[in-house]
């Protein structure tokens, strides 16, 4: 496997700079209210020179740099840029695991089996993203996801770091333990307490010491990763683009109250599914089947995603009313579907 990890540089801030040229070159934070409890979603590179970082409170950012400009996140806009980026990437490398709005893994080996060619391909991806969207990204090229991910962070912004097969362990060795994906604060604390400092220290642990420090499978998994061994394949998106509920009646139903009631119940279930999946929906569709089996659908789209049962139910019912106006019931079946699914904004506040 030859994989690239692609990470857009200071993505939200970079989009704001493209949209508002006056923001270029000044310290900029995309985030919440600096006079309230807001946090930094993304700081541009000028702001970072003042020590401003993601997840820091905006109040602290303001202390570190009183002249910093704050702007609120515009997720819909970032999604549009992101869609453009990933569409562009897939034209060059078809197999992509999108791991977030601004990062993902590319199966380079599928297109370019030789390492040097794969590296050149990663360079081409970077250039085409720049040309098409004017956004900058950083890439790591390696034989596994864990190494590629660490490599992409080495030469930000705009850099490419390639780790040749066979040199994974020596590449990883000098980095601090917390750089290794999977090493959380608790594991780091235990390892540090035992005198370990680097990924190389973890890679060198013998079985017995490892078991004592990190019992169970976690220890072995992290030591493998520390050695650059990571068998995880790319998870190519199979996410469903819509979810729906429907009900076929034992006997055709013409009573509007009853039909509304059915739709509202389905809306409750859909809202639950959306929340489980941490998604919102922009489009609601009501489906009707008449006794002669013919089908009508009516849809409506919203400017922002929703996930609440009442709103979905309300829209579904008014769509039903419209359809029944065109062609009155009774009905053999009603259904509601939601599509235009997106992630919740707060999950995407990544660097
Ligand atoms: Mg990023």
Coordinates of C-alpha atoms and ligand atoms in Angstrom, one line a residue:
X1 CA 0.0 0.0 0.0
X2 CA 1.1 3.5 -0.8
X3 CA -1.1 6.1 0.8
X4 CA -1.1 9.8 1.1
X5 CA -2.6 11.8 4.0
X6 CA -3.9 15.1 2.7
X7 CA -4.6 18.0 5.1
X8 CA -5.7 21.4 4.0
X9 CA -3.7 24.2 5.7
X10 CA -5.6 26.3 8.3
X11 CA -8.7 25.5 6.2
X12 CA -11.4 27.7 7.6
X13 CA -9.1 30.7 7.9
X14 CA -7.8 30.1 4.4
X15 CA -11.3 30.2 3.0
X16 CA -12.0 33.4 4.8
X17 CA -8.8 34.9 3.4
X18 CA -9.9 33.9 -0.1
X19 CA -13.3 35.4 0.3
X20 CA -12.1 38.6 2.0
X21 CA -8.7 39.6 0.6
X22 CA -8.2 42.3 3.3
X23 CA -7.9 39.5 5.8
X24 CA -4.7 38.2 4.1
X25 CA -1.6 38.8 6.1
X26 CA -3.3 39.9 9.3
X27 CA -3.7 37.7 12.4
X28 CA -7.1 35.9 11.9
X29 CA -9.1 33.6 14.1
X30 CA -12.2 31.7 12.9
X31 CA -14.1 30.9 16.1
X32 CA -16.6 32.0 18.7
X33 CA -17.1 35.2 20.7
X34 CA -13.9 36.5 22.3
X35 CA -15.9 38.3 24.9
X36 CA -17.9 35.2 25.8
X37 CA -16.9 31.5 26.0
X38 CA -15.9 31.1 22.3
X39 CA -13.0 28.9 21.3
X40 CA -10.6 29.1 18.3
X41 CA -11.7 26.8 15.5
X42 CA -8.9 27.7 13.2
X43 CA -6.1 30.4 13.4
X44 CA -4.3 31.5 10.3
X45 CA -0.5 31.2 10.2
X46 CA 0.0 34.9 11.1
X47 CA -2.1 34.4 14.3
X48 CA -0.1 31.2 15.1
X49 CA 3.1 33.2 15.3
X50 CA 1.5 34.8 18.4
X51 CA 1.0 31.4 19.9
X52 CA -2.7 31.2 19.0
X53 CA -3.9 27.6 18.5
X54 CA -7.0 25.6 17.8
X55 CA -9.2 24.9 20.8
X56 CA -7.7 27.8 22.8
X57 CA -10.3 30.2 24.2
X58 CA -10.9 33.2 22.0
X59 CA -10.4 35.3 25.1
X60 CA -6.9 33.9 25.4
X61 CA -6.3 34.5 21.7
X62 CA -7.2 38.1 22.2
X63 CA -4.8 38.4 25.1
X64 CA -2.0 37.0 23.1
X65 CA -2.7 39.2 20.1
X66 CA -5.0 42.2 20.8
X67 CA -5.1 43.2 17.1
X68 CA -6.4 39.7 16.0
X69 CA -9.4 39.7 13.7
X70 CA -12.2 37.3 14.7
X71 CA -14.7 35.9 12.3
X72 CA -17.5 33.5 12.9
X73 CA -17.4 30.1 11.2
X74 CA -19.4 29.8 7.9
X75 CA -19.7 26.1 7.7
X76 CA -21.9 26.0 4.6
X77 CA -19.2 28.0 2.7
X78 CA -16.4 25.7 4.0
X79 CA -18.4 22.7 2.8
X80 CA -18.7 24.1 -0.7
X81 CA -14.9 24.6 -0.8
X82 CA -14.4 21.1 0.7
X83 CA -16.6 19.5 -1.9
X84 CA -14.7 21.2 -4.7
X85 CA -11.4 20.0 -3.2
X86 CA -12.5 16.4 -2.9
X87 CA -14.1 16.3 -6.3
X88 CA -10.8 17.6 -7.7
X89 CA -8.8 15.0 -5.7
X90 CA -11.0 12.1 -7.0
X91 CA -10.4 13.1 -10.6
X92 CA -6.7 12.3 -10.0
X93 CA -6.9 9.6 -7.4
X94 CA -10.2 7.8 -7.5
X95 CA -10.0 5.9 -4.2
X96 CA -10.2 8.3 -1.3
X97 CA -11.2 8.0 2.4
X98 CA -12.4 11.4 3.4
X99 CA -11.6 11.6 7.1
X100 CA -13.0 15.1 7.7
X101 CA -14.0 18.3 6.0
X102 CA -10.3 19.1 5.5
X103 CA -8.4 15.9 5.6
X104 CA -8.4 12.4 4.0
X105 CA -6.4 9.5 2.7
X106 CA -5.6 8.8 -0.9
X107 CA -4.8 5.4 -2.4
X108 CA -1.8 6.5 -4.5
X109 CA -0.6 2.9 -5.0
X110 CA -3.6 2.0 -7.0
X111 CA -2.7 4.6 -9.6
X112 CA 1.1 4.7 -9.2
X113 CA 2.5 1.4 -7.8
X114 CA 6.1 2.6 -7.7
X115 CA 7.0 4.8 -4.8
X116 CA 8.7 7.6 -6.7
X117 CA 5.7 7.8 -9.1
X118 CA 3.3 7.9 -6.1
X119 CA 5.3 10.8 -4.7
X120 CA 5.0 12.6 -8.0
X121 CA 1.3 11.9 -8.0
X122 CA 0.9 13.5 -4.6
X123 CA 2.7 16.5 -5.9
X124 CA 0.3 16.7 -8.8
X125 CA -2.6 16.5 -6.4
X126 CA -1.3 19.4 -4.4
X127 CA -0.8 21.5 -7.6
X128 CA -4.2 20.8 -9.0
X129 CA -5.9 21.7 -5.7
X130 CA -4.0 24.9 -5.7
X131 CA -4.9 25.7 -9.3
X132 CA -8.6 24.8 -9.0
X133 CA -9.4 26.2 -5.5
X134 CA -6.4 28.4 -4.6
X135 CA -6.2 26.4 -1.3
X136 CA -3.0 25.1 0.1
X137 CA -2.6 21.6 1.5
X138 CA 0.1 19.5 3.0
X139 CA 0.7 15.8 2.2
X140 CA 2.4 12.8 3.8
X141 CA 3.2 9.8 1.6
X142 CA 3.9 6.5 3.2
X143 CA 3.1 2.8 3.4
X144 CA 0.4 3.1 6.0
X145 CA -2.2 5.6 7.3
X146 CA -0.5 6.2 10.6
X147 CA 2.9 7.2 9.0
X148 CA 1.2 9.2 6.3
X149 CA -0.8 11.1 8.9
X150 CA 2.3 12.0 10.9
X151 CA 4.2 12.9 7.8
X152 CA 1.6 15.3 6.5
X153 CA 2.1 17.5 9.6
X154 CA 5.8 17.9 9.2
X155 CA 6.1 20.6 6.5
X156 CA 3.0 22.7 7.0
X157 CA 1.9 24.7 5.2
X158 CA 2.2 23.5 1.7
X159 CA 4.7 20.8 2.2
X160 CA 5.1 17.2 1.1
X161 CA 6.9 14.6 3.2
X162 CA 7.5 11.1 1.8
X163 CA 8.6 8.3 4.0
X164 CA 10.2 5.5 2.0
X165 CA 9.2 1.9 2.6
X166 CA 11.6 0.5 5.2
X167 CA 12.3 3.8 6.9
X168 CA 9.0 4.1 8.7
X169 CA 10.3 3.2 12.2
X170 CA 13.3 5.5 12.0
X171 CA 11.1 8.3 10.7
X172 CA 8.8 8.0 13.6
X173 CA 11.3 7.3 16.4
X174 CA 12.2 10.9 17.3
X175 CA 8.7 12.2 17.7
X176 CA 7.0 12.8 21.1
X177 CA 4.6 10.0 22.1
X178 CA 1.5 12.2 21.8
X179 CA 2.1 12.6 18.1
X180 CA 1.2 8.9 17.6
X181 CA -2.5 8.6 16.8
X182 CA -4.1 6.4 19.5
X183 CA -1.8 7.6 22.3
X184 CA -4.3 9.5 24.5
X185 CA -3.5 11.6 27.6
X186 CA -3.8 8.5 29.9
X187 CA -1.5 6.3 27.9
X188 CA 0.9 9.1 27.5
X189 CA 0.9 9.7 31.3
X190 CA 1.7 6.0 32.0
X191 CA 4.4 5.8 29.4
X192 CA 6.0 9.0 30.5
X193 CA 5.9 8.0 34.1
X194 CA 7.9 4.9 33.1
X195 CA 10.5 7.1 31.5
X196 CA 9.5 6.9 27.9
X197 CA 9.7 10.1 25.8
X198 CA 9.5 9.3 22.1
X199 CA 7.7 7.0 19.7
X200 CA 11.1 5.2 19.3
X201 CA 11.1 4.4 23.1
X202 CA 7.7 2.8 22.7
X203 CA 8.7 0.9 19.6
X204 CA 11.6 -0.6 21.5
X205 CA 9.6 -2.0 24.5
X206 CA 9.8 -5.7 25.1
X207 CA 6.6 -7.7 25.5
X208 CA 6.7 -8.0 29.2
X209 CA 7.2 -4.3 29.9
X210 CA 4.6 -3.4 27.3
X211 CA 2.0 -5.6 29.0
X212 CA 2.7 -4.1 32.3
X213 CA 2.4 -0.5 31.0
X214 CA -0.5 -1.0 28.6
X215 CA -2.4 -4.2 29.2
X216 CA -4.6 -5.8 26.6
X217 CA -4.6 -5.3 22.9
X218 CA -4.0 -1.5 23.0
X219 CA -0.4 -1.9 24.0
X220 CA 0.4 -4.2 21.0
X221 CA -1.5 -2.0 18.6
X222 CA 0.3 1.2 19.7
X223 CA 3.7 -0.5 19.7
X224 CA 3.0 -1.7 16.1
X225 CA 2.1 1.8 15.1
X226 CA 5.2 3.1 16.8
X227 CA 7.1 0.7 14.5
X228 CA 5.2 2.1 11.5
X229 CA 3.0 -1.0 11.2
X230 CA -0.6 -0.2 10.6
X231 CA -2.8 -2.7 8.8
X232 CA -5.9 -0.4 8.5
X233 CA -7.2 -0.2 5.0
X234 CA -8.8 2.9 3.5
X235 CA -12.4 3.2 4.5
X236 CA -14.0 4.3 1.3
X237 CA -17.1 6.2 1.9
X238 CA -20.3 4.1 1.6
X239 CA -22.3 6.6 3.6
X240 CA -26.0 6.6 2.8
X241 CA -27.1 9.7 1.1
X242 CA -30.7 9.4 2.4
X243 CA -32.7 7.7 5.0
X244 CA -36.4 7.1 4.9
X245 CA -39.4 5.5 6.6
X246 CA -42.6 4.3 5.1
X247 CA -45.8 2.5 6.1
X248 CA -48.0 0.4 3.9
X249 CA -51.5 0.3 5.3
X250 CA -53.6 -2.9 5.6
X251 CA -56.5 -0.9 4.2
X252 CA -56.3 2.3 2.1
X253 CA -56.4 5.4 4.3
X254 CA -58.1 8.6 3.3
X255 CA -58.3 10.3 6.8
X256 CA -56.0 13.2 6.8
X257 CA -55.5 13.2 10.6
X258 CA -54.4 9.7 10.5
X259 CA -52.0 10.3 7.6
X260 CA -50.5 13.3 9.4
X261 CA -50.1 11.2 12.5
X262 CA -48.2 8.5 10.6
X263 CA -45.9 11.0 9.1
X264 CA -45.1 12.6 12.4
X265 CA -44.3 9.3 13.9
X266 CA -41.9 8.6 11.1
X267 CA -40.3 12.0 11.6
X268 CA -39.6 11.1 15.2
X269 CA -37.7 8.0 14.0
X270 CA -35.8 9.9 11.3
X271 CA -34.8 12.5 13.8
X272 CA -33.4 9.8 16.1
X273 CA -31.5 8.3 13.2
X274 CA -30.0 11.6 12.3
X275 CA -28.9 12.3 15.8
X276 CA -27.3 8.8 16.1
X277 CA -25.4 9.5 12.9
X278 CA -24.6 13.1 14.0
X279 CA -26.0 14.4 10.8
X280 CA -28.5 17.0 9.7
X281 CA -30.7 16.9 6.6
X282 CA -31.5 19.7 4.2
X283 CA -34.2 18.0 2.1
X284 CA -37.4 16.4 3.3
X285 CA -39.4 14.2 0.9
X286 CA -42.9 12.8 1.3
X287 CA -43.9 9.8 -0.7
X288 CA -47.5 8.7 -1.5
X289 CA -48.7 5.5 -3.1
X290 CA -52.2 5.4 -4.4
X291 CA -54.5 2.3 -4.5
X292 CA -53.5 1.8 -8.2
X293 CA -49.8 1.6 -7.0
X294 CA -48.9 4.9 -8.7
X295 CA -46.4 6.9 -6.7
X296 CA -46.1 10.7 -6.1
X297 CA -43.3 12.4 -4.2
X298 CA -43.0 16.0 -3.1
X299 CA -39.7 17.5 -1.7
X300 CA -38.6 20.7 -0.1
X301 CA -35.1 21.9 0.6
X302 CA -33.9 24.2 3.3
X303 CA -31.0 26.6 3.5
X304 CA -29.7 24.9 6.7
X305 CA -29.8 21.3 7.9
X306 CA -32.3 20.2 10.5
X307 CA -32.5 17.2 12.8
X308 CA -35.6 17.8 14.9
X309 CA -38.7 15.6 14.6
X310 CA -41.3 18.4 14.8
X311 CA -39.8 20.4 11.9
X312 CA -39.4 17.3 9.8
X313 CA -43.0 16.2 10.6
X314 CA -44.4 19.6 9.9
X315 CA -42.7 19.8 6.4
X316 CA -43.7 16.2 5.6
X317 CA -47.3 17.0 6.4
X318 CA -47.5 20.1 4.3
X319 CA -45.9 18.2 1.4
X320 CA -48.6 15.6 1.8
X321 CA -51.3 18.2 1.8
X322 CA -49.9 19.7 -1.4
X323 CA -49.7 16.3 -3.1
X324 CA -53.3 15.4 -2.1
X325 CA -54.5 18.7 -3.5
X326 CA -53.1 17.7 -6.9
X327 CA -54.5 14.2 -6.5
X328 CA -56.8 13.3 -3.6
X329 CA -56.4 10.0 -1.7
X330 CA -57.1 7.5 -0.3
X331 CA -53.5 6.2 0.0
X332 CA -52.0 2.8 0.1
X333 CA -48.7 4.0 1.6
X334 CA -47.1 7.1 3.0
X335 CA -43.4 7.7 3.6
X336 CA -40.9 10.3 4.6
X337 CA -37.3 10.6 3.6
X338 CA -34.5 13.0 4.4
X339 CA -31.5 13.7 2.2
X340 CA -28.8 16.3 1.7
X341 CA -27.2 14.9 4.8
X342 CA -24.3 16.7 6.4
X343 CA -22.2 16.4 9.5
X344 CA -22.8 18.5 12.5
X345 CA -20.7 21.7 12.5
X346 CA -19.1 21.2 15.9
X347 CA -17.5 17.9 14.8
X348 CA -15.6 19.7 12.1
X349 CA -13.8 22.2 14.1
X350 CA -10.4 20.7 13.1
X351 CA -7.2 22.5 12.3
Ligands
LIG1 MG1 -6.2 20.9 8.3

